[in-house]
mmCIF file of C-alpha atoms and ligand atoms in Angstrom:
data_model
loop_
_atom_site.group_PDB
_atom_site.id
_atom_site.type_symbol
_atom_site.label_atom_id
_atom_site.label_comp_id
_atom_site.label_asym_id
_atom_site.label_seq_id
_atom_site.Cartn_x
_atom_site.Cartn_y
_atom_site.Cartn_z
ATOM 1 C CA UNK A 1 -13.037 -54.641 47.786
ATOM 2 C CA UNK A 2 -15.803 -53.536 45.168
ATOM 3 C CA UNK A 3 -15.250 -50.732 43.157
ATOM 4 C CA UNK A 4 -17.750 -48.048 42.220
ATOM 5 C CA UNK A 5 -16.378 -46.029 39.325
ATOM 6 C CA UNK A 6 -17.699 -43.200 37.362
ATOM 7 C CA UNK A 7 -16.926 -42.893 33.803
ATOM 8 C CA UNK A 8 -18.418 -39.395 33.750
ATOM 9 C CA UNK A 9 -15.982 -37.971 36.045
ATOM 10 C CA UNK A 10 -13.668 -36.648 32.804
ATOM 11 C CA UNK A 11 -16.701 -34.364 32.181
ATOM 12 C CA UNK A 12 -15.296 -32.287 33.947
ATOM 13 C CA UNK A 13 -12.157 -31.089 33.420
ATOM 14 C CA UNK A 14 -10.976 -27.549 34.408
ATOM 15 C CA UNK A 15 -8.222 -25.811 32.065
ATOM 16 C CA UNK A 16 -6.853 -23.043 34.730
ATOM 17 C CA UNK A 17 -6.826 -22.083 38.396
ATOM 18 C CA UNK A 18 -6.037 -19.247 40.263
ATOM 19 C CA UNK A 19 -1.671 -19.651 41.853
ATOM 20 C CA UNK A 20 0.395 -16.169 42.738
ATOM 21 C CA UNK A 21 -1.381 -13.855 40.615
ATOM 22 C CA UNK A 22 -1.079 -16.057 37.002
ATOM 23 C CA UNK A 23 -3.990 -18.650 35.483
ATOM 24 C CA UNK A 24 -1.885 -22.263 35.982
ATOM 25 C CA UNK A 25 -2.566 -25.506 34.760
ATOM 26 C CA UNK A 26 -4.986 -27.772 36.846
ATOM 27 C CA UNK A 27 -3.674 -30.099 38.802
ATOM 28 C CA UNK A 28 -6.717 -32.054 39.573
ATOM 29 C CA UNK A 29 -6.837 -33.736 36.032
ATOM 30 C CA UNK A 30 -8.870 -36.701 34.767
ATOM 31 C CA UNK A 31 -6.108 -38.810 34.221
ATOM 32 C CA UNK A 32 -5.935 -39.287 38.098
ATOM 33 C CA UNK A 33 -8.970 -41.199 38.144
ATOM 34 C CA UNK A 34 -7.972 -43.211 35.451
ATOM 35 C CA UNK A 35 -4.715 -43.844 36.534
ATOM 36 C CA UNK A 36 -6.779 -45.915 39.752
ATOM 37 C CA UNK A 37 -8.702 -47.630 37.404
ATOM 38 C CA UNK A 38 -5.887 -49.247 35.944
ATOM 39 C CA UNK A 39 -4.225 -50.114 39.524
ATOM 40 C CA UNK A 40 -6.928 -51.871 40.719
ATOM 41 C CA UNK A 41 -7.980 -53.466 36.981
ATOM 42 C CA UNK A 42 -3.673 -54.861 36.815
ATOM 43 C CA UNK A 43 -4.164 -55.916 40.503
ATOM 44 C CA UNK A 44 -7.352 -57.686 40.093
ATOM 45 C CA UNK A 45 -8.344 -55.303 43.045
ATOM 46 C CA UNK A 46 -12.329 -56.930 42.616
ATOM 47 C CA UNK A 47 -15.381 -55.969 40.631
ATOM 48 C CA UNK A 48 -16.175 -52.913 39.057
ATOM 49 C CA UNK A 49 -19.325 -51.445 38.919
ATOM 50 C CA UNK A 50 -21.075 -48.010 37.516
ATOM 51 C CA UNK A 51 -23.050 -46.245 40.370
ATOM 52 C CA UNK A 52 -26.540 -46.591 41.016
ATOM 53 C CA UNK A 53 -28.788 -43.185 39.916
ATOM 54 C CA UNK A 54 -29.772 -40.864 42.558
ATOM 55 C CA UNK A 55 -32.742 -37.803 41.918
ATOM 56 C CA UNK A 56 -31.107 -34.643 43.182
ATOM 57 C CA UNK A 57 -32.843 -35.093 46.224
ATOM 58 C CA UNK A 58 -30.941 -36.880 47.399
ATOM 59 C CA UNK A 59 -27.786 -34.531 47.547
ATOM 60 C CA UNK A 60 -29.598 -32.431 49.567
ATOM 61 C CA UNK A 61 -29.345 -34.415 52.931
ATOM 62 C CA UNK A 62 -26.472 -32.905 52.934
ATOM 63 C CA UNK A 63 -26.583 -29.340 50.734
ATOM 64 C CA UNK A 64 -28.352 -26.654 50.317
ATOM 65 C CA UNK A 65 -31.621 -27.067 47.676
ATOM 66 C CA UNK A 66 -29.951 -23.104 46.905
ATOM 67 C CA UNK A 67 -26.406 -24.345 46.332
ATOM 68 C CA UNK A 68 -27.888 -27.572 43.950
ATOM 69 C CA UNK A 69 -29.725 -25.417 42.517
ATOM 70 C CA UNK A 70 -27.001 -23.079 41.394
ATOM 71 C CA UNK A 71 -24.668 -25.358 40.625
ATOM 72 C CA UNK A 72 -27.230 -27.683 38.574
ATOM 73 C CA UNK A 73 -27.196 -24.248 36.231
ATOM 74 C CA UNK A 74 -24.273 -22.241 36.462
ATOM 75 C CA UNK A 75 -22.628 -23.361 33.550
ATOM 76 C CA UNK A 76 -25.806 -22.457 31.268
ATOM 77 C CA UNK A 77 -25.489 -18.756 33.009
ATOM 78 C CA UNK A 78 -22.036 -18.698 33.001
ATOM 79 C CA UNK A 79 -22.685 -19.191 28.913
ATOM 80 C CA UNK A 80 -25.432 -16.931 28.314
ATOM 81 C CA UNK A 81 -23.563 -13.698 29.776
ATOM 82 C CA UNK A 82 -20.843 -13.953 26.737
ATOM 83 C CA UNK A 83 -21.304 -16.921 24.353
ATOM 84 C CA UNK A 84 -17.432 -16.859 24.259
ATOM 85 C CA UNK A 85 -17.957 -18.160 27.379
ATOM 86 C CA UNK A 86 -18.336 -21.244 26.475
ATOM 87 C CA UNK A 87 -14.591 -21.612 25.922
ATOM 88 C CA UNK A 88 -13.836 -20.666 29.011
ATOM 89 C CA UNK A 89 -13.967 -22.029 32.518
ATOM 90 C CA UNK A 90 -15.725 -19.695 35.309
ATOM 91 C CA UNK A 91 -14.061 -18.705 38.292
ATOM 92 C CA UNK A 92 -15.341 -16.838 40.812
ATOM 93 C CA UNK A 93 -13.484 -13.375 41.665
ATOM 94 C CA UNK A 94 -15.641 -11.588 44.398
ATOM 95 C CA UNK A 95 -16.462 -12.742 48.105
ATOM 96 C CA UNK A 96 -18.427 -11.571 50.731
ATOM 97 C CA UNK A 97 -16.934 -11.622 54.355
ATOM 98 C CA UNK A 98 -17.317 -10.693 57.565
ATOM 99 C CA UNK A 99 -20.356 -8.577 58.372
ATOM 100 C CA UNK A 100 -21.451 -8.954 54.672
ATOM 101 C CA UNK A 101 -24.868 -10.290 53.871
ATOM 102 C CA UNK A 102 -25.306 -13.912 52.371
ATOM 103 C CA UNK A 103 -28.966 -14.613 53.235
ATOM 104 C CA UNK A 104 -30.219 -12.453 50.211
ATOM 105 C CA UNK A 105 -29.120 -14.184 46.997
ATOM 106 C CA UNK A 106 -27.621 -11.836 44.545
ATOM 107 C CA UNK A 107 -28.845 -12.159 40.851
ATOM 108 C CA UNK A 108 -25.434 -11.423 39.165
ATOM 109 C CA UNK A 109 -23.772 -14.588 38.344
ATOM 110 C CA UNK A 110 -20.495 -13.567 40.262
ATOM 111 C CA UNK A 111 -22.090 -12.690 43.024
ATOM 112 C CA UNK A 112 -23.049 -15.838 43.278
ATOM 113 C CA UNK A 113 -20.045 -17.524 42.719
ATOM 114 C CA UNK A 114 -18.435 -16.233 44.913
ATOM 115 C CA UNK A 115 -21.414 -16.873 47.764
ATOM 116 C CA UNK A 116 -21.317 -20.154 47.293
ATOM 117 C CA UNK A 117 -17.137 -20.855 46.467
ATOM 118 C CA UNK A 118 -13.855 -19.697 49.045
ATOM 119 C CA UNK A 119 -11.173 -19.985 46.659
ATOM 120 C CA UNK A 120 -10.599 -19.536 42.914
ATOM 121 C CA UNK A 121 -8.439 -22.845 42.052
ATOM 122 C CA UNK A 122 -11.781 -24.568 41.279
ATOM 123 C CA UNK A 123 -12.188 -24.161 38.099
ATOM 124 C CA UNK A 124 -16.363 -24.679 37.093
ATOM 125 C CA UNK A 125 -16.855 -25.918 33.708
ATOM 126 C CA UNK A 126 -19.845 -27.363 31.119
ATOM 127 C CA UNK A 127 -19.458 -31.129 32.508
ATOM 128 C CA UNK A 128 -18.714 -29.806 36.544
ATOM 129 C CA UNK A 129 -22.469 -30.159 37.582
ATOM 130 C CA UNK A 130 -22.724 -33.776 35.846
ATOM 131 C CA UNK A 131 -19.605 -35.393 36.900
ATOM 132 C CA UNK A 132 -19.759 -34.007 39.816
ATOM 133 C CA UNK A 133 -23.717 -35.228 40.805
ATOM 134 C CA UNK A 134 -22.802 -39.057 39.014
ATOM 135 C CA UNK A 135 -19.866 -38.318 41.192
ATOM 136 C CA UNK A 136 -21.944 -38.287 44.595
ATOM 137 C CA UNK A 137 -23.355 -41.290 43.426
ATOM 138 C CA UNK A 138 -20.635 -43.408 43.344
ATOM 139 C CA UNK A 139 -20.943 -42.807 47.085
ATOM 140 C CA UNK A 140 -24.269 -43.016 47.938
ATOM 141 C CA UNK A 141 -23.783 -46.582 46.106
ATOM 142 C CA UNK A 142 -20.377 -47.626 48.283
ATOM 143 C CA UNK A 143 -22.764 -46.521 51.409
ATOM 144 C CA UNK A 144 -25.343 -48.368 49.942
ATOM 145 C CA UNK A 145 -24.230 -51.477 49.112
ATOM 146 C CA UNK A 146 -21.995 -51.417 52.669
ATOM 147 C CA UNK A 147 -25.638 -51.191 54.436
ATOM 148 C CA UNK A 148 -26.033 -54.777 52.706
ATOM 149 C CA UNK A 149 -23.342 -56.444 54.248
ATOM 150 C CA UNK A 150 -20.283 -55.610 51.811
ATOM 151 C CA UNK A 151 -16.889 -55.283 54.579
ATOM 152 C CA UNK A 152 -16.139 -52.544 51.978
ATOM 153 C CA UNK A 153 -16.681 -50.219 48.514
ATOM 154 C CA UNK A 154 -14.749 -47.517 47.341
ATOM 155 C CA UNK A 155 -15.918 -44.989 45.444
ATOM 156 C CA UNK A 156 -13.662 -43.845 42.732
ATOM 157 C CA UNK A 157 -14.606 -40.942 41.095
ATOM 158 C CA UNK A 158 -13.892 -37.125 40.896
ATOM 159 C CA UNK A 159 -13.807 -33.810 41.340
ATOM 160 C CA UNK A 160 -13.136 -34.697 44.854
ATOM 161 C CA UNK A 161 -15.701 -33.486 47.840
ATOM 162 C CA UNK A 162 -14.335 -33.047 51.701
ATOM 163 C CA UNK A 163 -13.432 -29.015 50.761
ATOM 164 C CA UNK A 164 -17.240 -28.738 49.547
ATOM 165 C CA UNK A 165 -19.923 -27.751 52.454
ATOM 166 C CA UNK A 166 -23.340 -27.383 52.524
ATOM 167 C CA UNK A 167 -23.421 -24.467 50.017
ATOM 168 C CA UNK A 168 -19.879 -23.965 49.132
ATOM 169 C CA UNK A 169 -17.321 -25.283 46.594
ATOM 170 C CA UNK A 170 -13.445 -24.877 46.564
ATOM 171 C CA UNK A 171 -10.654 -26.603 46.662
ATOM 172 C CA UNK A 172 -11.518 -28.666 42.942
ATOM 173 C CA UNK A 173 -14.528 -30.196 45.427
ATOM 174 C CA UNK A 174 -17.679 -29.170 44.598
ATOM 175 C CA UNK A 175 -20.688 -31.636 46.300
ATOM 176 C CA UNK A 176 -18.890 -34.004 49.481
ATOM 177 C CA UNK A 177 -19.260 -37.229 48.094
ATOM 178 C CA UNK A 178 -17.973 -38.603 52.514
ATOM 179 C CA UNK A 179 -20.578 -36.345 53.516
ATOM 180 C CA UNK A 180 -23.619 -37.778 51.693
ATOM 181 C CA UNK A 181 -21.758 -41.275 52.658
ATOM 182 C CA UNK A 182 -21.341 -41.217 55.881
ATOM 183 C CA UNK A 183 -24.648 -39.290 55.793
ATOM 184 C CA UNK A 184 -26.161 -42.489 53.783
ATOM 185 C CA UNK A 185 -24.828 -44.696 56.419
ATOM 186 C CA UNK A 186 -26.798 -42.719 58.764
ATOM 187 C CA UNK A 187 -29.901 -43.273 57.278
ATOM 188 C CA UNK A 188 -29.135 -46.596 56.571
ATOM 189 C CA UNK A 189 -28.939 -47.592 60.196
ATOM 190 C CA UNK A 190 -25.405 -46.963 61.356
ATOM 191 C CA UNK A 191 -25.881 -45.168 64.538
ATOM 192 C CA UNK A 192 -22.751 -43.731 64.640
ATOM 193 C CA UNK A 193 -20.478 -43.017 62.276
ATOM 194 C CA UNK A 194 -17.104 -41.547 61.565
ATOM 195 C CA UNK A 195 -15.195 -40.033 58.575
ATOM 196 C CA UNK A 196 -11.671 -40.175 58.704
ATOM 197 C CA UNK A 197 -9.713 -37.627 56.717
ATOM 198 C CA UNK A 198 -6.096 -38.674 55.699
ATOM 199 C CA UNK A 199 -5.772 -36.451 52.782
ATOM 200 C CA UNK A 200 -2.948 -33.736 52.638
ATOM 201 C CA UNK A 201 -5.274 -31.231 53.026
ATOM 202 C CA UNK A 202 -8.024 -30.474 56.052
ATOM 203 C CA UNK A 203 -11.091 -31.326 55.257
ATOM 204 C CA UNK A 204 -12.356 -28.249 55.947
ATOM 205 C CA UNK A 205 -16.385 -29.098 54.626
ATOM 206 C CA UNK A 206 -16.912 -32.205 56.293
ATOM 207 C CA UNK A 207 -16.067 -30.916 59.052
ATOM 208 C CA UNK A 208 -18.111 -28.078 58.639
ATOM 209 C CA UNK A 209 -21.483 -30.474 57.495
ATOM 210 C CA UNK A 210 -20.900 -32.248 60.560
ATOM 211 C CA UNK A 211 -19.489 -29.917 63.724
ATOM 212 C CA UNK A 212 -22.492 -29.578 65.455
ATOM 213 C CA UNK A 213 -22.937 -32.942 65.694
ATOM 214 C CA UNK A 214 -22.900 -35.758 67.778
ATOM 215 C CA UNK A 215 -23.754 -38.780 65.164
ATOM 216 C CA UNK A 216 -20.690 -38.317 63.244
ATOM 217 C CA UNK A 217 -17.194 -38.074 64.035
ATOM 218 C CA UNK A 218 -15.183 -36.093 62.010
ATOM 219 C CA UNK A 219 -11.591 -37.049 62.297
ATOM 220 C CA UNK A 220 -8.334 -35.402 60.486
ATOM 221 C CA UNK A 221 -4.742 -35.771 59.903
ATOM 222 C CA UNK A 222 -3.440 -33.072 57.890
ATOM 223 C CA UNK A 223 -0.996 -30.167 57.118
ATOM 224 C CA UNK A 224 -0.814 -27.800 59.928
ATOM 225 C CA UNK A 225 -3.444 -24.993 58.941
ATOM 226 C CA UNK A 226 -1.001 -22.111 60.027
ATOM 227 C CA UNK A 227 0.859 -22.847 56.898
ATOM 228 C CA UNK A 228 -1.326 -25.477 54.173
ATOM 229 C CA UNK A 229 -4.199 -24.954 52.901
ATOM 230 C CA UNK A 230 -7.378 -24.535 53.184
ATOM 231 C CA UNK A 231 -5.792 -22.346 55.918
ATOM 232 C CA UNK A 232 -8.809 -21.298 57.589
ATOM 233 C CA UNK A 233 -10.097 -24.222 59.246
ATOM 234 C CA UNK A 234 -7.884 -26.947 60.406
ATOM 235 C CA UNK A 235 -6.950 -26.505 64.310
ATOM 236 C CA UNK A 236 -6.548 -28.211 66.677
ATOM 237 C CA UNK A 237 -8.497 -26.293 69.199
ATOM 238 C CA UNK A 238 -11.563 -27.275 66.793
ATOM 239 C CA UNK A 239 -13.161 -30.302 69.097
ATOM 240 C CA UNK A 240 -17.115 -29.518 67.957
ATOM 241 C CA UNK A 241 -19.765 -27.020 68.928
ATOM 242 C CA UNK A 242 -22.960 -28.002 70.244
ATOM 243 C CA UNK A 243 -23.812 -31.474 70.837
ATOM 244 C CA UNK A 244 -21.421 -31.942 68.722
ATOM 245 C CA UNK A 245 -18.537 -30.620 71.229
ATOM 246 C CA UNK A 246 -16.102 -34.307 71.028
ATOM 247 C CA UNK A 247 -16.770 -34.990 68.046
ATOM 248 C CA UNK A 248 -14.241 -33.742 66.173
ATOM 249 C CA UNK A 249 -10.665 -33.950 65.938
ATOM 250 C CA UNK A 250 -7.702 -32.409 63.836
ATOM 251 C CA UNK A 251 -4.173 -33.635 64.283
ATOM 252 C CA UNK A 252 -2.282 -30.757 62.361
ATOM 253 C CA UNK A 253 0.872 -32.007 61.507
ATOM 254 C CA UNK A 254 3.837 -29.560 59.953
ATOM 255 C CA UNK A 255 4.994 -29.405 56.223
ATOM 256 C CA UNK A 256 7.904 -32.238 55.513
ATOM 257 C CA UNK A 257 6.514 -34.876 58.058
ATOM 258 C CA UNK A 258 7.369 -38.493 57.000
ATOM 259 C CA UNK A 259 5.639 -41.501 57.847
ATOM 260 C CA UNK A 260 6.171 -42.284 61.158
ATOM 261 C CA UNK A 261 4.949 -39.615 62.796
ATOM 262 C CA UNK A 262 2.542 -39.644 60.429
ATOM 263 C CA UNK A 263 1.049 -43.064 61.122
ATOM 264 C CA UNK A 264 1.344 -42.373 64.614
ATOM 265 C CA UNK A 265 -1.619 -39.557 64.203
ATOM 266 C CA UNK A 266 -2.936 -42.339 62.590
ATOM 267 C CA UNK A 267 -3.065 -44.527 65.083
ATOM 268 C CA UNK A 268 -4.027 -41.620 67.574
ATOM 269 C CA UNK A 269 -7.388 -40.900 65.189
ATOM 270 C CA UNK A 270 -8.261 -44.474 64.999
ATOM 271 C CA UNK A 271 -7.851 -44.603 68.717
ATOM 272 C CA UNK A 272 -10.901 -42.342 69.246
ATOM 273 C CA UNK A 273 -12.592 -43.582 66.494
ATOM 274 C CA UNK A 274 -12.972 -46.521 69.094
ATOM 275 C CA UNK A 275 -13.430 -45.014 71.427
ATOM 276 C CA UNK A 276 -16.438 -43.418 69.815
ATOM 277 C CA UNK A 277 -18.148 -46.946 68.879
ATOM 278 C CA UNK A 278 -18.809 -45.891 65.772
ATOM 279 C CA UNK A 279 -20.799 -48.481 63.645
ATOM 280 C CA UNK A 280 -19.388 -47.778 60.053
ATOM 281 C CA UNK A 281 -16.340 -45.632 59.087
ATOM 282 C CA UNK A 282 -15.738 -43.677 55.557
ATOM 283 C CA UNK A 283 -12.645 -42.147 54.528
ATOM 284 C CA UNK A 284 -11.463 -39.574 52.590
ATOM 285 C CA UNK A 285 -9.024 -41.021 50.615
ATOM 286 C CA UNK A 286 -6.668 -38.374 49.332
ATOM 287 C CA UNK A 287 -2.866 -39.714 48.425
ATOM 288 C CA UNK A 288 -1.151 -36.081 48.615
ATOM 289 C CA UNK A 289 0.697 -37.265 51.617
ATOM 290 C CA UNK A 290 3.163 -38.619 49.259
ATOM 291 C CA UNK A 291 6.335 -37.644 48.761
ATOM 292 C CA UNK A 292 6.290 -36.922 45.304
ATOM 293 C CA UNK A 293 3.101 -35.192 45.101
ATOM 294 C CA UNK A 294 3.109 -31.240 43.356
ATOM 295 C CA UNK A 295 1.310 -29.204 45.224
ATOM 296 C CA UNK A 296 2.047 -31.047 48.993
ATOM 297 C CA UNK A 297 4.239 -31.199 51.797
ATOM 298 C CA UNK A 298 4.483 -34.375 53.493
ATOM 299 C CA UNK A 299 7.047 -37.338 52.569
ATOM 300 C CA UNK A 300 4.943 -40.860 52.600
ATOM 301 C CA UNK A 301 6.221 -43.198 50.061
ATOM 302 C CA UNK A 302 4.305 -45.782 47.820
ATOM 303 C CA UNK A 303 4.981 -48.343 50.212
ATOM 304 C CA UNK A 304 4.165 -47.126 53.174
ATOM 305 C CA UNK A 305 0.298 -47.337 51.782
ATOM 306 C CA UNK A 306 0.020 -50.884 52.498
ATOM 307 C CA UNK A 307 0.428 -50.290 55.807
ATOM 308 C CA UNK A 308 -2.448 -47.472 56.188
ATOM 309 C CA UNK A 309 -4.770 -49.763 54.418
ATOM 310 C CA UNK A 310 -3.868 -52.946 57.173
ATOM 311 C CA UNK A 311 -4.165 -50.517 59.793
ATOM 312 C CA UNK A 312 -7.912 -49.037 58.456
ATOM 313 C CA UNK A 313 -8.550 -52.665 58.297
ATOM 314 C CA UNK A 314 -7.487 -53.031 62.153
ATOM 315 C CA UNK A 315 -9.924 -50.692 63.263
ATOM 316 C CA UNK A 316 -12.914 -53.549 62.178
ATOM 317 C CA UNK A 317 -15.859 -51.577 61.301
ATOM 318 C CA UNK A 318 -17.631 -51.467 57.884
ATOM 319 C CA UNK A 319 -16.107 -49.426 55.838
ATOM 320 C CA UNK A 320 -16.579 -46.938 52.803
ATOM 321 C CA UNK A 321 -13.708 -45.136 50.748
ATOM 322 C CA UNK A 322 -13.787 -42.137 48.886
ATOM 323 C CA UNK A 323 -11.278 -40.716 46.132
ATOM 324 C CA UNK A 324 -9.870 -37.277 47.159
ATOM 325 C CA UNK A 325 -7.052 -35.952 46.313
ATOM 326 C CA UNK A 326 -3.219 -37.071 45.490
ATOM 327 C CA UNK A 327 -1.900 -34.959 41.936
ATOM 328 C CA UNK A 328 1.036 -37.162 41.292
ATOM 329 C CA UNK A 329 -0.459 -38.453 38.251
ATOM 330 C CA UNK A 330 2.186 -41.672 38.069
ATOM 331 C CA UNK A 331 2.195 -42.592 41.084
ATOM 332 C CA UNK A 332 -1.436 -41.971 42.632
ATOM 333 C CA UNK A 333 -3.022 -45.288 41.173
ATOM 334 C CA UNK A 334 0.094 -47.815 42.686
ATOM 335 C CA UNK A 335 -0.900 -45.284 45.839
ATOM 336 C CA UNK A 336 -4.312 -45.901 46.045
ATOM 337 C CA UNK A 337 -4.424 -49.033 45.264
ATOM 338 C CA UNK A 338 -1.855 -49.910 47.759
ATOM 339 C CA UNK A 339 -4.009 -48.782 50.460
ATOM 340 C CA UNK A 340 -6.944 -50.716 49.350
ATOM 341 C CA UNK A 341 -4.851 -53.551 48.958
ATOM 342 C CA UNK A 342 -3.151 -53.218 52.800
ATOM 343 C CA UNK A 343 -7.025 -53.177 53.548
ATOM 344 C CA UNK A 344 -8.205 -56.178 52.010
ATOM 345 C CA UNK A 345 -4.736 -58.303 53.300
ATOM 346 C CA UNK A 346 -5.909 -57.018 56.780
ATOM 347 C CA UNK A 347 -9.913 -57.643 56.364
HETATM 348 C C1 LIG B 401 -8.931 -32.439 47.279
HETATM 349 C C2 LIG B 401 -7.002 -31.430 47.449
HETATM 350 O O1 LIG B 401 -6.811 -32.510 47.581
HETATM 351 N N1 LIG B 401 -8.040 -29.988 47.000
HETATM 352 C C3 LIG B 401 -6.408 -29.403 47.106
HETATM 353 C C4 LIG B 401 -6.992 -28.132 47.192
HETATM 354 C C5 LIG B 401 -5.342 -27.211 46.846
HETATM 355 N N2 LIG B 401 -6.272 -26.061 46.551
HETATM 356 C C6 LIG B 401 -4.530 -25.106 46.862
HETATM 357 C C7 LIG B 401 -3.437 -25.373 45.978
HETATM 358 C C8 LIG B 401 -2.593 -24.422 45.747
HETATM 359 C C9 LIG B 401 -1.338 -24.810 44.242
HETATM 360 N N3 LIG B 401 -0.178 -24.571 44.741
HETATM 361 C C10 LIG B 401 0.938 -24.995 43.800
HETATM 362 C C11 LIG B 401 1.930 -25.348 44.110
HETATM 363 C C12 LIG B 401 3.030 -25.030 42.602
HETATM 364 N N4 LIG B 401 4.775 -25.631 43.242
HETATM 365 ZN ZN1 LIG B 402 -5.919 -32.735 49.635
#
């Protein structure tokens, strides 16, 4: 399998996120991607290439122009408020809720941070925009290679993407790499694309982006949002709207779920994808389902990930893998490589 690796991912290095009233060190660290790269190299799992270059207009296939413009300038605006901000991450502190206006773009920077975000756990740093946009290039490059006939490609980058919506960041995500890949597959000729999200957390951003569309199926297995982040989306009764009715499948599972139950749910999602007659697959590949993950609650073991990859290959579709979560740094490389090796074995 070919991997597109974004060596500029490390330009994004959050210092702190808000947790229970305190600023705690970020879980989403640069070492995560490097451990995956190390493990792919060690196993010689395929060619590792840099992404192609795309202009920012490519991002507006998914993201709102005013949101892209905000991300592009956000760090400079933040530092302009106070030169001392150069040593601090920017975090939002105020948000519009039900009944408030989101159509009027505030002049105030903090107000725009809040308008374009949904949590205080996603620091925006000096290199966030550069890392995120070059990361998106990985996803677009992987989709391009699969359109050119490759069975599968892996976009290895961070920050992750599946919590980012058309015009919001959160959950450590800024640009929705999986959605960009799915759209690129559609634009390149795939009639119907399925996005299968196996990260521990529901991909609220991806769901929102495709919710009313029939040409992209979103299917996700995740911690039940009644107790698990991102809380406000990911319930089983969210099945799509308008033309997209029936094209959204959420399989929430309780905290503590082990591999057997999780794998049965994966089978259910794959049957839905087969029934949809998808022509290409995008996998939001988070391995925060691992038993040792510090912020998540499922119980998968490292060896289980081989079977995950085999099951994904058995779907028989041209596939783009996009790296998402997985915060047990010592295991993230092994777990991710196990999925890809399992896929390769069966593909
Ligand atoms: C891409 C992805 O996996 N994003 C996940 C974002 C989760 N953000 C909320 C994290 C809450 C941290 N809880 C800390 C528990 C420490 N024991
Ligand atoms: Zn996650």
